[in-house]
Each structure stands twice: as C-alpha cells, then as structure tokens.
Amino acid sequence: MHIVVTGGCGFIGGHLVEKLATQGYQVTVVDDQRNGKFVTHQSNVDYIFEDVCKFMPPPCDAIIHLANTPRVRLSFQQPVDAILNNIGPTTHVAEWAATYDCPLYFAQSSSALYSEPNSNPYTFGKAMSEETLHFYQKHWGIKFHMMYFYNVYGPSEADYGEHSTVIRSFKNQVLKGESLKVYGTGLKSRDFTHVDDVTSGIMKLLTSPKKNTQAHFGSSHPYSINEIATAFDHPIIYEFDKPGEAAHTVCKDPYIKRTHDVIQYIKEWKGRNHNAKSSS
C-alpha cells in the first residue's frame, strides 16, 4: 500500500512513518517542516517539503492527516495561523481523498470533545475541519475516520518552549534546574498516551477490515497535573491558571490497550536524566 502522511516530520508523524516504513509500506510525507524536522532515511519513504495546500501527492491508497498548528495556549497568540493551518490543509486533503477515492484518517483533537468549539482558536480550527470533512462526504462521498489523541508523550516529543505539552515542559524545567510550573490548583486531569501506543493504534485502524468511524487513542486512566508533577520528584511552584483549556479529559473507550504508563515513564526518564544536559 502507498500511504500519504501529512505532518510526517512531526512528533507523532515521525514515529508513525518509521513504523510504516519498517512494515514495508510505501510512504510519501508532505510536510513544510514548520513544526517538525524528523526525517528517516529508509528507501521506501519519500519526502515532499511543501505546504500541504500547495501540493498534490501521487495516487495513494490512504491518507493520514496529521498536519496542523498544535497547542491551545499557543493558538491564542497565533489565532490566524491556528485556524487557517487546520482548515486549509484539511480542505486540501479532503480533495485528495475525493480525487483518489481513498480513505482519509484525520487527527482530531480530544479537546474538541471537552471544550466548546469557540473556547480557543485551536479547537475552533479543528471543529471547522471536521465540518469540512462532513461537507466533502455529503457532496463527494469521501470516507474518513476520526482519530482522537489524548496528550501524547514519549521520546523526541516536540519542544514548543512555554507552549510545550506538560510532560515536555516539566522535562525542560528539570533539565534547566528550574521549579516545575503548575498553572492553577494542579487539579486538572488528563489522559496521557505514549506515542508508541498511538502509532500502534493507527496501524491497527489502517489494517483492520472493519474500521471504526472514530478511534480514541488513550489510556482511560487520567492523572492530575499535581500527580504528574510529583512523579518528577522536583520542586513545584504554582501560578495563576490560564484560560481556554478543559478541566478534565479522559478516554472512555480506548481503541487499543495501553502498554505504557506515564508515571512509570516519568520515573524512568528522571532516572536516566538525573544529571543529563539534553532530553530524550
């Protein structure tokens, strides 16, 4: 099978492309590298370093759409980019799916399930992208599958500075010798999922003869931000809460069974990097 992966140079995309290539798929990655720089040098992977909106890939058997501008807090600083870089690429990949009559796998945000569409620019862009897919389904009959990711963590996690995920932010603060910054009371809870579990779930969905219209990649075992911070065994400071994020998220119906636990991952990372000068 020939698979097109948008955003294949990013955190999840990079891990997924490696897994696809290892299992013998022909892969075309379309990524302008604005957020991710990962490149694998396997012979069955081709890279097109272009904006998704400016390129038409060769005929393919499936499209996995991971390209967008992530992070809720960052979207408040860059609302135009957060909205347009969700809706624009999604419209184009829907056109690809219609042209090649192939299934489209769309990375929807789990925050769309727990926040109002208008609560932040990122969720708004994701909600409008989903409406775009339904529009193309109604008029051009495309087949698409929604993939919901729940706070993905793991090796090579993307660093967005102050807008990084909580796991990456805490890693950075530990390595810099800074106190962990917890916003609000720390009682917000999240369902955390290792990137290997996510990519294994995508592979299962891709190859399953009976495909779910929705697939949720989570652990169904949420932890509070306080619990996550405590696992790092590092000084903690509390700052004023930041608006726009859901109080709690949990994957109620996981598509796959988790094989990693975030607390154990943090403790192992802390053990490996006790005196580290660079993160994993």
Coordinates of C-alpha atoms in Angstrom, one line a residue:
M1 CA 0.0 0.0 0.0
H2 CA 1.0 3.6 -0.7
I3 CA 0.3 5.9 2.3
V4 CA 0.5 9.7 2.3
V5 CA 1.2 11.2 5.7
T6 CA 0.9 14.9 6.2
G7 CA 2.9 16.3 9.1
G8 CA 5.1 13.2 8.9
C9 CA 8.1 15.2 10.2
G10 CA 6.4 15.9 13.5
F11 CA 6.4 14.1 16.8
I12 CA 3.6 11.6 16.1
G13 CA 4.1 11.6 12.4
G14 CA 7.8 10.8 12.6
H15 CA 7.2 7.8 14.8
L16 CA 4.4 6.7 12.6
V17 CA 6.4 7.0 9.3
E18 CA 9.2 4.9 10.8
K19 CA 6.7 2.2 11.8
L20 CA 5.0 2.2 8.4
A21 CA 8.3 2.0 6.6
T22 CA 9.6 -0.8 8.8
Q23 CA 6.5 -2.8 7.9
G24 CA 7.0 -2.4 4.2
Y25 CA 4.6 0.4 3.2
Q26 CA 5.5 2.9 0.5
V27 CA 5.2 6.3 2.2
T28 CA 5.0 9.8 0.9
V29 CA 5.4 12.5 3.6
V30 CA 4.1 16.0 2.9
D31 CA 5.4 18.5 5.5
D32 CA 6.7 22.0 5.3
Q33 CA 8.7 21.4 8.5
R34 CA 7.4 24.5 10.2
N35 CA 7.0 22.4 13.4
G36 CA 8.8 19.1 12.9
K37 CA 12.2 18.2 11.5
F38 CA 12.2 14.4 11.8
V39 CA 13.4 12.6 8.6
T40 CA 14.0 8.9 8.2
H41 CA 16.3 7.7 5.5
Q42 CA 14.6 4.4 4.6
S43 CA 14.3 3.8 0.9
N44 CA 10.5 3.4 0.8
V45 CA 9.9 6.9 2.2
D46 CA 9.7 10.0 0.0
Y47 CA 9.6 13.5 1.4
I48 CA 7.9 16.5 -0.1
F49 CA 8.9 19.6 1.9
E50 CA 6.0 21.7 0.8
D51 CA 2.9 23.3 2.3
V52 CA 0.0 20.8 2.1
C53 CA -2.1 23.5 0.4
K54 CA 0.4 23.8 -2.4
F55 CA 1.0 20.2 -3.4
M56 CA -1.0 17.3 -4.9
P57 CA 0.5 13.9 -4.0
P58 CA 0.7 10.9 -6.3
P59 CA -2.2 8.4 -6.3
C60 CA -2.3 6.6 -3.0
D61 CA -4.3 4.0 -1.0
A62 CA -4.8 6.1 2.1
I63 CA -4.1 9.5 3.6
I64 CA -3.2 10.0 7.3
H65 CA -3.6 13.7 8.0
L66 CA -1.5 15.0 11.0
A67 CA -0.5 18.4 9.7
N68 CA -1.8 21.3 11.8
T69 CA -0.7 24.1 14.2
P70 CA -1.0 22.5 17.7
R71 CA -1.2 23.7 21.3
V72 CA -4.2 25.5 22.8
R73 CA -2.2 28.2 24.6
L74 CA -0.1 29.0 21.5
S75 CA -3.2 29.4 19.4
F76 CA -4.2 32.4 21.5
Q77 CA -1.0 34.1 20.4
Q78 CA -1.3 33.0 16.8
P79 CA -5.1 32.6 16.2
V80 CA -5.0 33.2 12.4
D81 CA -2.3 30.5 11.9
A82 CA -4.0 28.1 14.3
I83 CA -7.3 28.4 12.4
L84 CA -6.1 28.6 8.8
N85 CA -3.5 25.9 9.2
N86 CA -6.2 23.5 10.3
I87 CA -9.0 24.3 7.9
G88 CA -6.8 24.9 4.8
P89 CA -4.8 21.7 4.8
T90 CA -7.9 19.7 5.8
T91 CA -9.8 21.0 2.8
H92 CA -6.9 20.0 0.5
V93 CA -6.5 16.5 1.9
A94 CA -10.3 16.1 1.5
E95 CA -9.8 17.0 -2.1
W96 CA -7.1 14.4 -2.4
A97 CA -9.3 11.7 -0.9
A98 CA -12.1 12.6 -3.3
T99 CA -9.7 12.6 -6.3
Y100 CA -8.1 9.2 -5.5
D101 CA -11.2 7.6 -3.8
C102 CA -9.2 6.6 -0.8
P103 CA -9.9 6.7 2.9
L104 CA -8.7 9.7 5.0
Y105 CA -7.6 9.3 8.6
F106 CA -8.0 12.7 10.4
A107 CA -6.2 13.6 13.6
Q108 CA -9.0 15.3 15.6
S109 CA -8.2 16.9 18.9
S110 CA -9.5 15.3 22.1
S111 CA -10.0 18.9 23.4
A112 CA -12.9 19.1 20.8
L113 CA -14.8 16.6 23.0
Y114 CA -14.3 18.5 26.2
S115 CA -14.4 22.2 25.2
E116 CA -16.8 24.4 23.3
P117 CA -15.7 24.9 19.7
N118 CA -15.3 28.6 20.4
S119 CA -13.2 28.2 23.6
N120 CA -9.9 28.7 21.8
P121 CA -8.6 29.1 18.2
Y122 CA -7.1 25.6 18.0
T123 CA -10.3 23.8 19.0
F124 CA -12.3 26.1 16.7
G125 CA -10.0 25.2 13.7
K126 CA -10.3 21.5 14.5
A127 CA -14.1 21.8 14.7
M128 CA -14.3 23.6 11.4
S129 CA -12.0 21.0 9.8
E130 CA -14.4 18.3 10.9
E131 CA -17.3 20.1 9.3
T132 CA -15.2 20.4 6.1
L133 CA -14.9 16.6 6.1
H134 CA -18.6 16.1 6.5
F135 CA -19.2 18.5 3.7
Y136 CA -16.9 16.5 1.4
Q137 CA -18.5 13.3 2.5
K138 CA -22.0 14.6 1.6
H139 CA -21.1 16.0 -1.8
W140 CA -18.2 13.8 -3.0
G141 CA -18.7 10.7 -0.9
I142 CA -15.2 10.6 0.8
K143 CA -14.6 8.1 3.5
F144 CA -12.9 9.4 6.6
H145 CA -12.1 8.2 10.1
M146 CA -11.6 10.4 13.2
M147 CA -8.6 9.7 15.4
Y148 CA -8.6 11.3 18.8
F149 CA -5.2 11.6 20.6
Y150 CA -5.0 12.1 24.3
N151 CA -1.9 14.1 25.5
V152 CA 0.7 12.1 23.6
Y153 CA 4.1 11.9 25.2
G154 CA 7.3 9.9 24.6
P155 CA 10.8 10.1 23.1
S156 CA 11.5 13.1 20.7
E157 CA 8.5 15.0 21.9
A158 CA 8.2 18.4 20.2
D159 CA 9.6 21.4 22.1
Y160 CA 7.4 24.5 21.8
G161 CA 9.1 26.3 24.6
E162 CA 6.5 27.7 27.0
H163 CA 3.7 26.2 24.9
S164 CA 5.0 22.6 25.1
T165 CA 2.9 19.8 26.5
V166 CA 3.0 19.5 30.3
I167 CA 5.3 16.5 30.1
R168 CA 7.8 18.2 27.8
S169 CA 7.6 21.5 29.8
F170 CA 8.4 19.6 33.0
K171 CA 11.3 17.8 31.3
N172 CA 12.7 21.1 30.2
Q173 CA 12.4 22.7 33.6
V174 CA 14.0 19.7 35.3
L175 CA 17.0 19.8 32.9
K176 CA 17.4 23.6 33.4
G177 CA 17.2 23.2 37.2
E178 CA 14.0 25.3 37.4
S179 CA 10.9 24.6 39.5
L180 CA 8.0 22.9 37.8
K181 CA 5.3 25.5 36.9
V182 CA 1.8 24.3 37.7
Y183 CA -1.0 26.6 36.5
G184 CA -4.0 26.9 38.8
T185 CA -4.5 24.3 41.5
G186 CA -3.0 21.4 39.7
L187 CA -6.3 19.5 40.0
K188 CA -6.9 19.5 36.2
S189 CA -6.6 15.9 35.0
R190 CA -5.5 14.5 31.7
D191 CA -5.4 11.1 30.0
F192 CA -1.8 10.6 28.8
T193 CA -0.8 8.3 26.0
H194 CA 2.6 7.1 24.9
V195 CA 3.4 7.7 21.3
D196 CA 4.2 4.0 20.6
D197 CA 0.6 3.1 21.8
V198 CA -0.8 5.8 19.5
T199 CA 1.2 4.7 16.4
S200 CA 0.3 1.1 17.1
G201 CA -3.4 2.1 17.3
I202 CA -3.1 3.9 13.9
M203 CA -1.6 0.8 12.3
K204 CA -4.4 -1.3 13.7
L205 CA -7.0 1.1 12.3
L206 CA -5.3 1.2 9.0
T207 CA -5.2 -2.6 8.5
S208 CA -8.5 -3.5 10.2
P209 CA -11.0 -4.9 7.7
K210 CA -13.8 -3.4 9.8
K211 CA -12.9 0.2 10.5
N212 CA -14.2 2.4 13.3
T213 CA -15.5 5.8 12.2
Q214 CA -14.0 7.1 15.4
A215 CA -10.9 5.7 17.2
H216 CA -9.8 7.0 20.6
F217 CA -6.1 6.6 21.5
G218 CA -5.9 7.0 25.2
S219 CA -5.3 5.0 28.4
S220 CA -8.7 5.6 30.2
H221 CA -6.6 6.3 33.3
P222 CA -6.3 10.1 33.8
Y223 CA -3.8 11.7 36.2
S224 CA -4.0 15.2 37.7
I225 CA -1.3 17.7 36.9
N226 CA -0.2 17.5 40.5
E227 CA 0.3 13.8 40.2
I228 CA 2.4 14.3 37.1
A229 CA 4.5 17.0 38.7
T230 CA 5.0 14.9 41.9
A231 CA 6.3 12.0 39.7
F232 CA 9.2 14.2 38.6
D233 CA 10.3 14.5 42.2
H234 CA 11.3 18.1 41.7
P235 CA 10.4 21.5 43.3
I236 CA 7.0 22.8 42.3
I237 CA 5.6 26.4 42.1
Y238 CA 2.0 27.4 41.4
E239 CA 1.0 30.2 39.1
F240 CA -2.3 31.7 38.0
D241 CA -4.4 29.5 35.8
K242 CA -4.5 30.0 32.0
P243 CA -7.9 30.1 30.3
G244 CA -9.2 28.1 27.4
E245 CA -8.4 24.5 28.5
A246 CA -10.7 21.8 29.6
A247 CA -10.7 20.9 33.3
H248 CA -10.6 17.2 32.7
T249 CA -10.1 14.8 29.7
V250 CA -10.4 11.0 29.8
C251 CA -10.5 8.4 27.0
K252 CA -13.6 6.5 27.9
D253 CA -13.4 3.9 25.1
P254 CA -9.8 3.3 24.1
Y255 CA -9.3 1.7 20.7
I256 CA -6.2 -0.1 21.9
K257 CA -5.0 -1.3 25.3
R258 CA -2.1 0.9 26.7
T259 CA 1.3 -0.7 27.1
H260 CA 2.9 2.3 28.8
D261 CA 2.1 4.2 32.0
V262 CA 3.0 7.9 32.1
I263 CA 4.1 7.9 35.8
Q264 CA 6.4 5.0 35.2
Y265 CA 7.7 6.7 32.1
I266 CA 8.5 9.9 34.1
K267 CA 10.3 8.0 36.8
E268 CA 12.4 6.1 34.3
W269 CA 13.2 9.3 32.4
K270 CA 14.2 11.1 35.6
G271 CA 16.5 8.2 36.5
R272 CA 18.2 8.3 33.1
N273 CA 18.5 12.1 33.1
H274 CA 19.3 12.8 36.7
N275 CA 22.4 14.6 35.6
A276 CA 21.5 15.0 31.9
K277 CA 22.2 18.0 29.8
S278 CA 19.9 17.1 27.0
S279 CA 16.4 15.5 26.9
S280 CA 15.3 12.3 25.3

